[in-house]
Amino acid sequence: MSGSVPTERRTRTSDLDMVVVTAAELEAYRHELTDPLDDLAGADDPAELAFIASRVLNKTALLALPAGRHWQGSGKWLLRELRDHDPVLAIAWPAR
């Protein structure tokens, strides 16, 4: 796997304005999350933990948004989209 999730099937529906993703796309997002989670479990260096945790946070948001049929973003827009989709997750997850 190249590390990127296919995007060609993600489309906005004109009346519902939500994301449509395939089961294969969601599985690809889940797969991309497993490596950093394994790294996180095996790390004890504080600097490594910070970098790995950042990657896990990003990958989690990238999975949660399309799973909830919500648009993704990048940078500050990833957090803004997550806040719009699931305010509890957006507050709780980065605080850990």
Short mmCIF file of C-alpha atoms in Angstrom, two decimals, residues 4-89:
data_model
loop_
_atom_site.label_atom_id
_atom_site.label_comp_id
_atom_site.label_asym_id
_atom_site.label_seq_id
_atom_site.Cartn_x
_atom_site.Cartn_y
_atom_site.Cartn_z
CA SER A 4 -2.43 7.19 0.58
CA VAL A 5 -6.13 6.52 0.68
CA PRO A 6 -7.99 6.57 -2.62
CA THR A 7 -10.24 9.59 -2.99
CA GLU A 8 -11.89 9.12 -6.35
CA ARG A 9 -15.14 7.76 -4.92
CA ARG A 10 -15.61 10.46 -2.32
CA THR A 11 -18.29 12.83 -3.56
CA ARG A 12 -20.63 15.40 -2.12
CA THR A 13 -24.30 14.67 -2.45
CA SER A 14 -26.07 17.82 -3.50
CA ASP A 15 -29.03 17.55 -1.15
CA LEU A 16 -27.36 16.04 1.93
CA ASP A 17 -23.89 17.63 1.60
CA MET A 18 -22.07 14.68 3.11
CA VAL A 19 -19.21 12.43 2.20
CA VAL A 20 -19.75 9.02 0.66
CA VAL A 21 -16.93 6.54 1.26
CA THR A 22 -16.62 2.88 0.45
CA ALA A 23 -15.97 0.11 2.92
CA ALA A 24 -12.58 -0.39 1.24
CA GLU A 25 -11.66 3.24 1.87
CA LEU A 26 -12.59 2.98 5.54
CA GLU A 27 -10.56 -0.21 5.82
CA ALA A 28 -7.59 1.61 4.26
CA TYR A 29 -7.88 4.38 6.88
CA ARG A 30 -8.03 1.78 9.66
CA HIS A 31 -5.00 0.01 8.21
CA GLU A 32 -3.03 3.28 8.10
CA LEU A 33 -3.78 3.82 11.78
CA THR A 34 -2.45 0.44 12.96
CA ASP A 35 1.26 1.17 12.36
CA PRO A 36 1.44 4.33 14.46
CA LEU A 37 -0.65 2.68 17.18
CA ASP A 38 1.85 -0.18 17.30
CA ASP A 39 4.70 2.36 17.41
CA LEU A 40 2.98 4.22 20.24
CA ALA A 41 2.62 1.06 22.29
CA GLY A 42 6.32 0.27 21.95
CA ALA A 43 7.83 3.73 22.48
CA ASP A 44 9.19 5.17 25.71
CA ASP A 45 11.26 8.13 24.49
CA PRO A 46 9.27 11.34 25.19
CA ALA A 47 10.26 12.94 21.86
CA GLU A 48 9.29 9.82 19.91
CA LEU A 49 6.02 9.63 21.82
CA ALA A 50 5.19 13.23 20.87
CA PHE A 51 5.77 12.59 17.17
CA ILE A 52 3.91 9.28 17.18
CA ALA A 53 1.00 10.71 19.16
CA SER A 54 0.70 13.54 16.64
CA ARG A 55 0.49 11.02 13.81
CA VAL A 56 -2.09 8.92 15.69
CA LEU A 57 -4.19 12.02 16.34
CA ASN A 58 -4.11 12.98 12.67
CA LYS A 59 -4.88 9.45 11.43
CA THR A 60 -7.72 9.10 13.96
CA ALA A 61 -9.36 12.28 12.71
CA LEU A 62 -8.88 11.17 9.10
CA LEU A 63 -10.74 7.94 9.96
CA ALA A 64 -13.46 9.45 12.16
CA LEU A 65 -14.58 12.09 9.66
CA PRO A 66 -15.36 9.93 6.63
CA ALA A 67 -16.67 7.15 8.88
CA GLY A 68 -19.20 9.73 10.10
CA ARG A 69 -19.83 10.87 6.50
CA HIS A 70 -18.18 14.20 7.20
CA TRP A 71 -15.71 16.18 5.12
CA GLN A 72 -12.04 16.10 6.04
CA GLY A 73 -9.65 18.99 6.15
CA SER A 74 -5.96 19.55 6.66
CA GLY A 75 -4.04 21.65 9.12
CA LYS A 76 -6.39 23.79 11.17
CA TRP A 77 -9.30 22.68 9.01
CA LEU A 78 -8.90 19.07 10.12
CA LEU A 79 -9.58 20.13 13.72
CA ARG A 80 -12.40 22.44 12.66
CA GLU A 81 -14.10 19.66 10.71
CA LEU A 82 -13.64 17.28 13.65
CA ARG A 83 -15.16 19.86 16.02
CA ASP A 84 -18.13 20.21 13.69
CA HIS A 85 -18.56 16.45 13.38
CA ASP A 86 -17.85 15.32 16.96
CA PRO A 87 -17.15 18.09 19.49
CA VAL A 88 -16.55 15.61 22.33
CA LEU A 89 -13.87 13.73 20.38
#
